[in-house]
Amino acid sequence: EAGVVQSPRYKIIEKKQPVAFWCNPISGHNTLYWYRQNLGQGPELLIRYENEEAVDDSQLPKDRFSAERLKGVDSTLKIQPAELGDSAVYLCASSLDQGGKLSGANVLTFGAGSRLTVL
Amino acid sequence: GDSVTQMEGPVTLSEEAFLTINCTYTATGYPSLFWYVQYPGEGLQLLLKATKADDKGSNKGFEATYRKETTSFHLEKGSVQVSDSAVYFCALSINSWGKFQFGAGTQVVVTP
């Protein structure tokens, strides 16, 4: 079974340029996450989807970041325009959300990430 | 709010040494606890998990016990290998629709 697939793996752009990242989650996983990981830090949630609905986007800088998951499968994260501080690794993860009634241990499966460098 | 605090790295040790990485948490509910590992150039991989107090998660020689009384989930391995060199993340998930909180990560360097 293929894991979470992300592309591109690496992207170098100049500030003020747009950039987009794509993620294809594990087949059947209904929940999809975008995280940002700054150097030397843990992942921080940007947005979480349940199927095609964004259920938590409170940490997404909406003035320049946007995301979509139109058919409830793959997803795109866009930054426009990019700023120097956006340099980071953008991680996509997915899970099969079984809800809090069961074990509660929804396990995240991460992709390899997309490393963005803004010059 | 919910948070995870783990010991700062890097932790440098020799092959076959004993490894402990401390992790403590604060949470308003009853979290599930996880350790993820990130090898260079890769995404995070689940190492082990525990869903309730006194549960012990284990995998690849690593262990961690969910201690509610001390709000801790320390990671241990009795004899590390060079291949265990990676960054280890402690994380929690409150039992409500997959809201995860990660620690800052602890880099482990194992030398031959």
mmCIF file with all atom_site columns, C-alpha atoms in Angstrom:
data_model
loop_
_atom_site.group_PDB
_atom_site.id
_atom_site.type_symbol
_atom_site.label_atom_id
_atom_site.label_alt_id
_atom_site.label_comp_id
_atom_site.label_asym_id
_atom_site.label_entity_id
_atom_site.label_seq_id
_atom_site.pdbx_PDB_ins_code
_atom_site.Cartn_x
_atom_site.Cartn_y
_atom_site.Cartn_z
_atom_site.occupancy
_atom_site.B_iso_or_equiv
_atom_site.pdbx_formal_charge
_atom_site.auth_seq_id
_atom_site.auth_comp_id
_atom_site.auth_asym_id
_atom_site.auth_atom_id
_atom_site.pdbx_PDB_model_num
ATOM 1   C CA . GLU A 1 1   ? 0.000   0.000  0.000  1.00 0.00 ? 1   GLU A CA 1
ATOM 2   C CA . ALA A 1 2   ? 1.337   3.398  -0.942 1.00 0.00 ? 2   ALA A CA 1
ATOM 3   C CA . GLY A 1 3   ? 1.884   5.816  1.894  1.00 0.00 ? 3   GLY A CA 1
ATOM 4   C CA . VAL A 1 4   ? 1.085   9.498  1.981  1.00 0.00 ? 4   VAL A CA 1
ATOM 5   C CA . VAL A 1 5   ? 2.519   11.023 -1.164 1.00 0.00 ? 5   VAL A CA 1
ATOM 6   C CA . GLN A 1 6   ? 3.638   14.625 -1.321 1.00 0.00 ? 6   GLN A CA 1
ATOM 7   C CA . SER A 1 7   ? 5.094   16.734 -4.083 1.00 0.00 ? 7   SER A CA 1
ATOM 8   C CA . PRO A 1 8   ? 7.313   18.481 -4.745 1.00 0.00 ? 8   PRO A CA 1
ATOM 9   C CA . ARG A 1 9   ? 9.921   17.308 -2.259 1.00 0.00 ? 9   ARG A CA 1
ATOM 10  C CA . TYR A 1 10  ? 11.888  20.505 -2.591 1.00 0.00 ? 10  TYR A CA 1
ATOM 11  C CA . LYS A 1 11  ? 10.995  23.963 -3.815 1.00 0.00 ? 11  LYS A CA 1
ATOM 12  C CA . ILE A 1 12  ? 13.096  27.102 -3.949 1.00 0.00 ? 12  ILE A CA 1
ATOM 13  C CA . ILE A 1 13  ? 11.375  30.348 -4.813 1.00 0.00 ? 13  ILE A CA 1
ATOM 14  C CA . GLU A 1 14  ? 11.910  34.050 -4.435 1.00 0.00 ? 14  GLU A CA 1
ATOM 15  C CA . LYS A 1 15  ? 9.798   35.999 -2.006 1.00 0.00 ? 15  LYS A CA 1
ATOM 16  C CA . LYS A 1 16  ? 6.461   37.232 -3.296 1.00 0.00 ? 16  LYS A CA 1
ATOM 17  C CA . GLN A 1 17  ? 6.186   34.281 -5.663 1.00 0.00 ? 17  GLN A CA 1
ATOM 18  C CA . PRO A 1 18  ? 3.370   31.738 -5.330 1.00 0.00 ? 18  PRO A CA 1
ATOM 19  C CA . VAL A 1 19  ? 3.919   28.092 -4.481 1.00 0.00 ? 19  VAL A CA 1
ATOM 20  C CA . ALA A 1 20  ? 1.681   25.050 -4.202 1.00 0.00 ? 20  ALA A CA 1
ATOM 21  C CA . PHE A 1 21  ? 2.074   21.699 -2.524 1.00 0.00 ? 21  PHE A CA 1
ATOM 22  C CA . TRP A 1 22  ? 0.115   18.582 -3.267 1.00 0.00 ? 22  TRP A CA 1
ATOM 23  C CA . CYS A 1 23  ? -0.760  15.654 -1.043 1.00 0.00 ? 23  CYS A CA 1
ATOM 24  C CA . ASN A 1 24  ? -2.378  12.307 -1.748 1.00 0.00 ? 24  ASN A CA 1
ATOM 25  C CA . PRO A 1 25  ? -3.332  10.546 1.497  1.00 0.00 ? 25  PRO A CA 1
ATOM 26  C CA . ILE A 1 26  ? -3.566  6.852  2.188  1.00 0.00 ? 26  ILE A CA 1
ATOM 27  C CA . SER A 1 27  ? -6.542  5.352  0.405  1.00 0.00 ? 27  SER A CA 1
ATOM 28  C CA . GLY A 1 28  ? -9.598  5.348  2.634  1.00 0.00 ? 28  GLY A CA 1
ATOM 29  C CA . HIS A 1 29  ? -8.239  7.833  5.147  1.00 0.00 ? 29  HIS A CA 1
ATOM 30  C CA . ASN A 1 30  ? -10.951 10.389 5.771  1.00 0.00 ? 30  ASN A CA 1
ATOM 31  C CA . THR A 1 31  ? -8.917  12.909 7.737  1.00 0.00 ? 31  THR A CA 1
ATOM 32  C CA . LEU A 1 32  ? -6.109  14.930 6.202  1.00 0.00 ? 32  LEU A CA 1
ATOM 33  C CA . TYR A 1 33  ? -3.751  17.338 7.918  1.00 0.00 ? 33  TYR A CA 1
ATOM 34  C CA . TRP A 1 34  ? -1.291  19.960 6.779  1.00 0.00 ? 34  TRP A CA 1
ATOM 35  C CA . TYR A 1 35  ? 1.487   20.758 9.225  1.00 0.00 ? 35  TYR A CA 1
ATOM 36  C CA . ARG A 1 36  ? 4.357   23.193 9.072  1.00 0.00 ? 36  ARG A CA 1
ATOM 37  C CA . GLN A 1 37  ? 7.645   22.199 10.617 1.00 0.00 ? 37  GLN A CA 1
ATOM 38  C CA . ASN A 1 38  ? 10.206  24.905 11.200 1.00 0.00 ? 38  ASN A CA 1
ATOM 39  C CA . LEU A 1 39  ? 13.840  23.947 11.613 1.00 0.00 ? 39  LEU A CA 1
ATOM 40  C CA . GLY A 1 40  ? 14.459  22.314 14.973 1.00 0.00 ? 40  GLY A CA 1
ATOM 41  C CA . GLN A 1 41  ? 10.818  22.350 15.994 1.00 0.00 ? 41  GLN A CA 1
ATOM 42  C CA . GLY A 1 42  ? 7.866   20.017 16.068 1.00 0.00 ? 42  GLY A CA 1
ATOM 43  C CA . PRO A 1 43  ? 5.079   20.074 13.510 1.00 0.00 ? 43  PRO A CA 1
ATOM 44  C CA . GLU A 1 44  ? 2.424   22.732 13.943 1.00 0.00 ? 44  GLU A CA 1
ATOM 45  C CA . LEU A 1 45  ? -1.039  22.223 12.535 1.00 0.00 ? 45  LEU A CA 1
ATOM 46  C CA . LEU A 1 46  ? -2.138  24.498 9.723  1.00 0.00 ? 46  LEU A CA 1
ATOM 47  C CA . ILE A 1 47  ? -5.399  22.874 8.717  1.00 0.00 ? 47  ILE A CA 1
ATOM 48  C CA . ARG A 1 48  ? -7.316  19.659 9.239  1.00 0.00 ? 48  ARG A CA 1
ATOM 49  C CA . TYR A 1 49  ? -9.913  18.191 6.921  1.00 0.00 ? 49  TYR A CA 1
ATOM 50  C CA . GLU A 1 50  ? -12.535 15.605 7.612  1.00 0.00 ? 50  GLU A CA 1
ATOM 51  C CA . ASN A 1 51  ? -13.453 14.391 4.168  1.00 0.00 ? 51  ASN A CA 1
ATOM 52  C CA . GLU A 1 52  ? -13.786 17.609 2.163  1.00 0.00 ? 52  GLU A CA 1
ATOM 53  C CA . GLU A 1 53  ? -14.643 19.850 5.112  1.00 0.00 ? 53  GLU A CA 1
ATOM 54  C CA . ALA A 1 54  ? -12.004 21.983 6.812  1.00 0.00 ? 54  ALA A CA 1
ATOM 55  C CA . VAL A 1 55  ? -12.820 21.410 10.477 1.00 0.00 ? 55  VAL A CA 1
ATOM 56  C CA . ASP A 1 56  ? -9.842  23.220 11.988 1.00 0.00 ? 56  ASP A CA 1
ATOM 57  C CA . ASP A 1 57  ? -8.107  26.042 10.134 1.00 0.00 ? 57  ASP A CA 1
ATOM 58  C CA . SER A 1 58  ? -7.559  28.328 13.088 1.00 0.00 ? 58  SER A CA 1
ATOM 59  C CA . GLN A 1 59  ? -3.765  28.301 12.621 1.00 0.00 ? 59  GLN A CA 1
ATOM 60  C CA . LEU A 1 60  ? -3.804  28.883 8.867  1.00 0.00 ? 60  LEU A CA 1
ATOM 61  C CA . PRO A 1 61  ? -2.613  32.390 7.921  1.00 0.00 ? 61  PRO A CA 1
ATOM 62  C CA . LYS A 1 62  ? -5.530  33.075 5.672  1.00 0.00 ? 62  LYS A CA 1
ATOM 63  C CA . ASP A 1 63  ? -4.165  36.263 4.175  1.00 0.00 ? 63  ASP A CA 1
ATOM 64  C CA . ARG A 1 64  ? -1.640  34.284 2.164  1.00 0.00 ? 64  ARG A CA 1
ATOM 65  C CA . PHE A 1 65  ? -2.343  30.581 2.699  1.00 0.00 ? 65  PHE A CA 1
ATOM 66  C CA . SER A 1 66  ? -5.160  28.595 1.197  1.00 0.00 ? 66  SER A CA 1
ATOM 67  C CA . ALA A 1 67  ? -5.973  24.925 0.991  1.00 0.00 ? 67  ALA A CA 1
ATOM 68  C CA . GLU A 1 68  ? -8.516  22.726 -0.668 1.00 0.00 ? 68  GLU A CA 1
ATOM 69  C CA . ARG A 1 69  ? -9.626  19.121 -0.676 1.00 0.00 ? 69  ARG A CA 1
ATOM 70  C CA . LEU A 1 70  ? -12.364 19.219 -3.242 1.00 0.00 ? 70  LEU A CA 1
ATOM 71  C CA . LYS A 1 71  ? -13.266 15.553 -3.560 1.00 0.00 ? 71  LYS A CA 1
ATOM 72  C CA . GLY A 1 72  ? -12.271 14.511 -0.080 1.00 0.00 ? 72  GLY A CA 1
ATOM 73  C CA . VAL A 1 73  ? -9.170  12.731 -1.323 1.00 0.00 ? 73  VAL A CA 1
ATOM 74  C CA . ASP A 1 74  ? -6.068  14.637 -2.362 1.00 0.00 ? 74  ASP A CA 1
ATOM 75  C CA . SER A 1 75  ? -5.339  18.158 -1.212 1.00 0.00 ? 75  SER A CA 1
ATOM 76  C CA . THR A 1 76  ? -3.427  21.252 -2.255 1.00 0.00 ? 76  THR A CA 1
ATOM 77  C CA . LEU A 1 77  ? -1.848  23.860 -0.007 1.00 0.00 ? 77  LEU A CA 1
ATOM 78  C CA . LYS A 1 78  ? -1.010  27.197 -1.606 1.00 0.00 ? 78  LYS A CA 1
ATOM 79  C CA . ILE A 1 79  ? 0.991   30.175 -0.464 1.00 0.00 ? 79  ILE A CA 1
ATOM 80  C CA . GLN A 1 80  ? 0.648   33.452 -2.315 1.00 0.00 ? 80  GLN A CA 1
ATOM 81  C CA . PRO A 1 81  ? 2.731   35.505 -1.974 1.00 0.00 ? 81  PRO A CA 1
ATOM 82  C CA . ALA A 1 82  ? 5.479   33.669 -0.136 1.00 0.00 ? 82  ALA A CA 1
ATOM 83  C CA . GLU A 1 83  ? 7.530   35.447 2.509  1.00 0.00 ? 83  GLU A CA 1
ATOM 84  C CA . LEU A 1 84  ? 10.980  34.676 3.860  1.00 0.00 ? 84  LEU A CA 1
ATOM 85  C CA . GLY A 1 85  ? 9.469   33.334 7.070  1.00 0.00 ? 85  GLY A CA 1
ATOM 86  C CA . ASP A 1 86  ? 7.539   30.700 5.169  1.00 0.00 ? 86  ASP A CA 1
ATOM 87  C CA . SER A 1 87  ? 10.700  28.679 4.670  1.00 0.00 ? 87  SER A CA 1
ATOM 88  C CA . ALA A 1 88  ? 9.913   25.365 6.360  1.00 0.00 ? 88  ALA A CA 1
ATOM 89  C CA . VAL A 1 89  ? 8.943   21.777 5.695  1.00 0.00 ? 89  VAL A CA 1
ATOM 90  C CA . TYR A 1 90  ? 5.270   21.332 4.918  1.00 0.00 ? 90  TYR A CA 1
ATOM 91  C CA . LEU A 1 91  ? 4.047   17.966 6.069  1.00 0.00 ? 91  LEU A CA 1
ATOM 92  C CA . CYS A 1 92  ? 0.878   16.238 5.041  1.00 0.00 ? 92  CYS A CA 1
ATOM 93  C CA . ALA A 1 93  ? -0.599  13.494 7.178  1.00 0.00 ? 93  ALA A CA 1
ATOM 94  C CA . SER A 1 94  ? -3.705  11.377 7.061  1.00 0.00 ? 94  SER A CA 1
ATOM 95  C CA . SER A 1 95  ? -5.648  9.172  9.417  1.00 0.00 ? 95  SER A CA 1
ATOM 96  C CA . LEU A 1 96  ? -8.705  7.006  9.545  1.00 0.00 ? 96  LEU A CA 1
ATOM 97  C CA . ASP A 1 97  ? -10.729 8.858  12.098 1.00 0.00 ? 97  ASP A CA 1
ATOM 98  C CA . GLN A 1 98  ? -12.460 6.389  14.364 1.00 0.00 ? 98  GLN A CA 1
ATOM 99  C CA . GLY A 1 99  ? -13.667 9.013  16.780 1.00 0.00 ? 99  GLY A CA 1
ATOM 100 C CA . GLY A 1 100 ? -13.238 9.317  20.510 1.00 0.00 ? 100 GLY A CA 1
ATOM 101 C CA . LYS A 1 101 ? -15.637 6.513  21.315 1.00 0.00 ? 101 LYS A CA 1
ATOM 102 C CA . LEU A 1 102 ? -13.180 3.788  20.470 1.00 0.00 ? 102 LEU A CA 1
ATOM 103 C CA . SER A 1 103 ? -9.562  3.681  21.494 1.00 0.00 ? 103 SER A CA 1
ATOM 104 C CA . GLY A 1 104 ? -9.167  7.335  20.709 1.00 0.00 ? 104 GLY A CA 1
ATOM 105 C CA . ALA A 1 105 ? -5.762  6.624  19.275 1.00 0.00 ? 105 ALA A CA 1
ATOM 106 C CA . ASN A 1 106 ? -6.174  7.915  15.776 1.00 0.00 ? 106 ASN A CA 1
ATOM 107 C CA . VAL A 1 107 ? -2.762  7.374  14.297 1.00 0.00 ? 107 VAL A CA 1
ATOM 108 C CA . LEU A 1 108 ? -1.264  9.883  11.921 1.00 0.00 ? 108 LEU A CA 1
ATOM 109 C CA . THR A 1 109 ? 0.661   8.689  8.894  1.00 0.00 ? 109 THR A CA 1
ATOM 110 C CA . PHE A 1 110 ? 2.945   11.346 7.514  1.00 0.00 ? 110 PHE A CA 1
ATOM 111 C CA . GLY A 1 111 ? 4.301   11.977 4.079  1.00 0.00 ? 111 GLY A CA 1
ATOM 112 C CA . ALA A 1 112 ? 7.970   12.771 3.508  1.00 0.00 ? 112 ALA A CA 1
ATOM 113 C CA . GLY A 1 113 ? 7.254   16.490 3.392  1.00 0.00 ? 113 GLY A CA 1
ATOM 114 C CA . SER A 1 114 ? 7.857   19.368 1.009  1.00 0.00 ? 114 SER A CA 1
ATOM 115 C CA . ARG A 1 115 ? 10.820  21.541 1.905  1.00 0.00 ? 115 ARG A CA 1
ATOM 116 C CA . LEU A 1 116 ? 10.284  25.168 0.930  1.00 0.00 ? 116 LEU A CA 1
ATOM 117 C CA . THR A 1 117 ? 13.087  27.690 0.748  1.00 0.00 ? 117 THR A CA 1
ATOM 118 C CA . VAL A 1 118 ? 12.121  31.303 0.148  1.00 0.00 ? 118 VAL A CA 1
ATOM 119 C CA . LEU A 1 119 ? 14.966  33.570 -0.968 1.00 0.00 ? 119 LEU A CA 1
ATOM 120 C CA . GLY B 2 1   ? -4.072  24.672 26.520 1.00 0.00 ? 1   GLY B CA 1
ATOM 121 C CA . ASP B 2 2   ? -2.694  21.244 25.762 1.00 0.00 ? 2   ASP B CA 1
ATOM 122 C CA . SER B 2 3   ? 1.065   21.021 25.477 1.00 0.00 ? 3   SER B CA 1
ATOM 123 C CA . VAL B 2 4   ? 3.981   18.631 25.351 1.00 0.00 ? 4   VAL B CA 1
ATOM 124 C CA . THR B 2 5   ? 7.411   19.304 26.798 1.00 0.00 ? 5   THR B CA 1
ATOM 125 C CA . GLN B 2 6   ? 10.359  17.109 25.998 1.00 0.00 ? 6   GLN B CA 1
ATOM 126 C CA . MET B 2 7   ? 14.010  17.278 26.892 1.00 0.00 ? 7   MET B CA 1
ATOM 127 C CA . GLU B 2 8   ? 16.240  19.309 24.674 1.00 0.00 ? 8   GLU B CA 1
ATOM 128 C CA . GLY B 2 9   ? 18.831  17.706 22.501 1.00 0.00 ? 9   GLY B CA 1
ATOM 129 C CA . PRO B 2 10  ? 21.040  16.749 21.062 1.00 0.00 ? 10  PRO B CA 1
ATOM 130 C CA . VAL B 2 11  ? 21.475  13.634 23.106 1.00 0.00 ? 11  VAL B CA 1
ATOM 131 C CA . THR B 2 12  ? 24.765  12.015 22.142 1.00 0.00 ? 12  THR B CA 1
ATOM 132 C CA . LEU B 2 13  ? 25.605  8.513  23.269 1.00 0.00 ? 13  LEU B CA 1
ATOM 133 C CA . SER B 2 14  ? 27.616  5.513  22.266 1.00 0.00 ? 14  SER B CA 1
ATOM 134 C CA . GLU B 2 15  ? 26.282  2.393  20.655 1.00 0.00 ? 15  GLU B CA 1
ATOM 135 C CA . GLU B 2 16  ? 24.754  -0.053 23.165 1.00 0.00 ? 16  GLU B CA 1
ATOM 136 C CA . ALA B 2 17  ? 24.159  2.705  25.715 1.00 0.00 ? 17  ALA B CA 1
ATOM 137 C CA . PHE B 2 18  ? 20.841  3.192  27.508 1.00 0.00 ? 18  PHE B CA 1
ATOM 138 C CA . LEU B 2 19  ? 18.599  5.920  26.146 1.00 0.00 ? 19  LEU B CA 1
ATOM 139 C CA . THR B 2 20  ? 15.963  7.935  27.977 1.00 0.00 ? 20  THR B CA 1
ATOM 140 C CA . ILE B 2 21  ? 14.080  10.873 26.522 1.00 0.00 ? 21  ILE B CA 1
ATOM 141 C CA . ASN B 2 22  ? 11.823  12.658 28.970 1.00 0.00 ? 22  ASN B CA 1
ATOM 142 C CA . CYS B 2 23  ? 8.374   13.820 27.941 1.00 0.00 ? 23  CYS B CA 1
ATOM 143 C CA . THR B 2 24  ? 5.714   15.482 30.079 1.00 0.00 ? 24  THR B CA 1
ATOM 144 C CA . TYR B 2 25  ? 2.364   16.814 29.059 1.00 0.00 ? 25  TYR B CA 1
ATOM 145 C CA . THR B 2 26  ? -0.505  19.016 30.123 1.00 0.00 ? 26  THR B CA 1
ATOM 146 C CA . ALA B 2 27  ? -3.976  18.264 28.884 1.00 0.00 ? 27  ALA B CA 1
ATOM 147 C CA . THR B 2 28  ? -7.502  19.109 29.877 1.00 0.00 ? 28  THR B CA 1
ATOM 148 C CA . GLY B 2 29  ? -8.901  15.739 28.881 1.00 0.00 ? 29  GLY B CA 1
ATOM 149 C CA . TYR B 2 30  ? -7.619  12.189 28.733 1.00 0.00 ? 30  TYR B CA 1
ATOM 150 C CA . PRO B 2 31  ? -5.069  12.107 25.959 1.00 0.00 ? 31  PRO B CA 1
ATOM 151 C CA . SER B 2 32  ? -3.576  9.326  23.964 1.00 0.00 ? 32  SER B CA 1
ATOM 152 C CA . LEU B 2 33  ? 0.214   9.589  23.878 1.00 0.00 ? 33  LEU B CA 1
ATOM 153 C CA . PHE B 2 34  ? 2.611   8.880  21.068 1.00 0.00 ? 34  PHE B CA 1
ATOM 154 C CA . TRP B 2 35  ? 6.242   8.824  20.144 1.00 0.00 ? 35  TRP B CA 1
ATOM 155 C CA . TYR B 2 36  ? 7.117   9.584  16.544 1.00 0.00 ? 36  TYR B CA 1
ATOM 156 C CA . VAL B 2 37  ? 10.568  9.302  14.983 1.00 0.00 ? 37  VAL B CA 1
ATOM 157 C CA . GLN B 2 38  ? 11.941  11.318 12.099 1.00 0.00 ? 38  GLN B CA 1
ATOM 158 C CA . TYR B 2 39  ? 14.985  10.081 10.224 1.00 0.00 ? 39  TYR B CA 1
ATOM 159 C CA . PRO B 2 40  ? 16.984  12.567 8.166  1.00 0.00 ? 40  PRO B CA 1
ATOM 160 C CA . GLY B 2 41  ? 15.116  13.706 5.074  1.00 0.00 ? 41  GLY B CA 1
ATOM 161 C CA . GLU B 2 42  ? 11.990  11.754 5.938  1.00 0.00 ? 42  GLU B CA 1
ATOM 162 C CA . GLY B 2 43  ? 8.583   12.402 7.423  1.00 0.00 ? 43  GLY B CA 1
ATOM 163 C CA . LEU B 2 44  ? 7.543   11.393 10.909 1.00 0.00 ? 44  LEU B CA 1
ATOM 164 C CA . GLN B 2 45  ? 6.860   7.736  11.576 1.00 0.00 ? 45  GLN B CA 1
ATOM 165 C CA . LEU B 2 46  ? 4.856   6.360  14.459 1.00 0.00 ? 46  LEU B CA 1
ATOM 166 C CA . LEU B 2 47  ? 7.153   4.564  16.891 1.00 0.00 ? 47  LEU B CA 1
ATOM 167 C CA . LEU B 2 48  ? 4.725   3.621  19.652 1.00 0.00 ? 48  LEU B CA 1
ATOM 168 C CA . LYS B 2 49  ? 1.574   4.733  21.404 1.00 0.00 ? 49  LYS B CA 1
ATOM 169 C CA . ALA B 2 50  ? -0.435  4.342  24.591 1.00 0.00 ? 50  ALA B CA 1
ATOM 170 C CA . THR B 2 51  ? -4.080  5.186  24.964 1.00 0.00 ? 51  THR B CA 1
ATOM 171 C CA . LYS B 2 52  ? -4.717  5.101  28.717 1.00 0.00 ? 52  LYS B CA 1
ATOM 172 C CA . ALA B 2 53  ? -2.976  5.339  32.044 1.00 0.00 ? 53  ALA B CA 1
ATOM 173 C CA . ASP B 2 54  ? -0.449  2.593  32.830 1.00 0.00 ? 54  ASP B CA 1
ATOM 174 C CA . ASP B 2 55  ? -0.431  1.361  29.242 1.00 0.00 ? 55  ASP B CA 1
ATOM 175 C CA . LYS B 2 56  ? 3.012   0.547  27.926 1.00 0.00 ? 56  LYS B CA 1
ATOM 176 C CA . GLY B 2 57  ? 3.765   1.105  24.267 1.00 0.00 ? 57  GLY B CA 1
ATOM 177 C CA . SER B 2 58  ? 6.660   -0.755 22.708 1.00 0.00 ? 58  SER B CA 1
ATOM 178 C CA . ASN B 2 59  ? 8.270   -1.180 19.313 1.00 0.00 ? 59  ASN B CA 1
ATOM 179 C CA . LYS B 2 60  ? 11.761  -1.914 17.960 1.00 0.00 ? 60  LYS B CA 1
ATOM 180 C CA . GLY B 2 61  ? 13.178  -2.191 21.472 1.00 0.00 ? 61  GLY B CA 1
ATOM 181 C CA . PHE B 2 62  ? 11.750  1.166  22.541 1.00 0.00 ? 62  PHE B CA 1
ATOM 182 C CA . GLU B 2 63  ? 9.281   1.434  25.397 1.00 0.00 ? 63  GLU B CA 1
ATOM 183 C CA . ALA B 2 64  ? 7.232   4.151  27.048 1.00 0.00 ? 64  ALA B CA 1
ATOM 184 C CA . THR B 2 65  ? 4.704   3.937  29.884 1.00 0.00 ? 65  THR B CA 1
ATOM 185 C CA . TYR B 2 66  ? 1.755   6.295  30.234 1.00 0.00 ? 66  TYR B CA 1
ATOM 186 C CA . ARG B 2 67  ? 2.063   7.744  33.756 1.00 0.00 ? 67  ARG B CA 1
ATOM 187 C CA . LYS B 2 68  ? -0.999  9.765  34.627 1.00 0.00 ? 68  LYS B CA 1
ATOM 188 C CA . GLU B 2 69  ? 0.178   10.631 38.132 1.00 0.00 ? 69  GLU B CA 1
ATOM 189 C CA . THR B 2 70  ? 3.316   12.318 36.790 1.00 0.00 ? 70  THR B CA 1
ATOM 190 C CA . THR B 2 71  ? 1.809   13.287 33.397 1.00 0.00 ? 71  THR B CA 1
ATOM 191 C CA . SER B 2 72  ? 4.768   11.695 31.705 1.00 0.00 ? 72  SER B CA 1
ATOM 192 C CA . PHE B 2 73  ? 5.544   9.381  28.804 1.00 0.00 ? 73  PHE B CA 1
ATOM 193 C CA . HIS B 2 74  ? 9.304   8.892  28.842 1.00 0.00 ? 74  HIS B CA 1
ATOM 194 C CA . LEU B 2 75  ? 10.893  6.966  25.992 1.00 0.00 ? 75  LEU B CA 1
ATOM 195 C CA . GLU B 2 76  ? 13.516  4.331  26.786 1.00 0.00 ? 76  GLU B CA 1
ATOM 196 C CA . LYS B 2 77  ? 15.699  1.865  24.953 1.00 0.00 ? 77  LYS B CA 1
ATOM 197 C CA . GLY B 2 78  ? 18.122  -0.446 26.641 1.00 0.00 ? 78  GLY B CA 1
ATOM 198 C CA . SER B 2 79  ? 20.787  -0.654 23.935 1.00 0.00 ? 79  SER B CA 1
ATOM 199 C CA . VAL B 2 80  ? 20.839  1.861  21.115 1.00 0.00 ? 80  VAL B CA 1
ATOM 200 C CA . GLN B 2 81  ? 22.294  1.366  17.664 1.00 0.00 ? 81  GLN B CA 1
ATOM 201 C CA . VAL B 2 82  ? 23.748  3.847  15.211 1.00 0.00 ? 82  VAL B CA 1
ATOM 202 C CA . SER B 2 83  ? 20.585  3.391  13.158 1.00 0.00 ? 83  SER B CA 1
ATOM 203 C CA . ASP B 2 84  ? 18.554  4.885  16.032 1.00 0.00 ? 84  ASP B CA 1
ATOM 204 C CA . SER B 2 85  ? 20.052  8.291  15.284 1.00 0.00 ? 85  SER B CA 1
ATOM 205 C CA . ALA B 2 86  ? 17.045  10.467 14.529 1.00 0.00 ? 86  ALA B CA 1
ATOM 206 C CA . VAL B 2 87  ? 14.764  13.119 15.980 1.00 0.00 ? 87  VAL B CA 1
ATOM 207 C CA . TYR B 2 88  ? 12.129  11.820 18.381 1.00 0.00 ? 88  TYR B CA 1
ATOM 208 C CA . PHE B 2 89  ? 8.832   13.632 18.940 1.00 0.00 ? 89  PHE B CA 1
ATOM 209 C CA . CYS B 2 90  ? 6.451   13.137 21.807 1.00 0.00 ? 90  CYS B CA 1
ATOM 210 C CA . ALA B 2 91  ? 2.843   13.919 20.983 1.00 0.00 ? 91  ALA B CA 1
ATOM 211 C CA . LEU B 2 92  ? -0.615  13.784 22.457 1.00 0.00 ? 92  LEU B CA 1
ATOM 212 C CA . SER B 2 93  ? -4.085  13.528 21.031 1.00 0.00 ? 93  SER B CA 1
ATOM 213 C CA . ILE B 2 94  ? -7.161  14.423 22.968 1.00 0.00 ? 94  ILE B CA 1
ATOM 214 C CA . ASN B 2 95  ? -9.913  11.914 22.337 1.00 0.00 ? 95  ASN B CA 1
ATOM 215 C CA . SER B 2 96  ? -11.950 14.212 20.180 1.00 0.00 ? 96  SER B CA 1
ATOM 216 C CA . TRP B 2 97  ? -11.458 14.028 16.471 1.00 0.00 ? 97  TRP B CA 1
ATOM 217 C CA . GLY B 2 98  ? -7.760  13.775 16.085 1.00 0.00 ? 98  GLY B CA 1
ATOM 218 C CA . LYS B 2 99  ? -6.365  16.987 17.481 1.00 0.00 ? 99  LYS B CA 1
ATOM 219 C CA . PHE B 2 100 ? -2.631  16.374 17.903 1.00 0.00 ? 100 PHE B CA 1
ATOM 220 C CA . GLN B 2 101 ? -0.025  18.393 19.781 1.00 0.00 ? 101 GLN B CA 1
ATOM 221 C CA . PHE B 2 102 ? 3.690   17.729 19.234 1.00 0.00 ? 102 PHE B CA 1
ATOM 222 C CA . GLY B 2 103 ? 6.722   18.472 21.332 1.00 0.00 ? 103 GLY B CA 1
ATOM 223 C CA . ALA B 2 104 ? 9.707   20.271 19.878 1.00 0.00 ? 104 ALA B CA 1
ATOM 224 C CA . GLY B 2 105 ? 11.623  17.068 19.257 1.00 0.00 ? 105 GLY B CA 1
ATOM 225 C CA . THR B 2 106 ? 14.812  15.614 20.695 1.00 0.00 ? 106 THR B CA 1
ATOM 226 C CA . GLN B 2 107 ? 17.708  14.810 18.417 1.00 0.00 ? 107 GLN B CA 1
ATOM 227 C CA . VAL B 2 108 ? 19.532  11.607 19.275 1.00 0.00 ? 108 VAL B CA 1
ATOM 228 C CA . VAL B 2 109 ? 22.999  10.933 17.906 1.00 0.00 ? 109 VAL B CA 1
ATOM 229 C CA . VAL B 2 110 ? 24.458  7.468  18.408 1.00 0.00 ? 110 VAL B CA 1
ATOM 230 C CA . THR B 2 111 ? 28.154  7.038  17.699 1.00 0.00 ? 111 THR B CA 1
ATOM 231 C CA . PRO B 2 112 ? 29.911  3.726  16.963 1.00 0.00 ? 112 PRO B CA 1
#
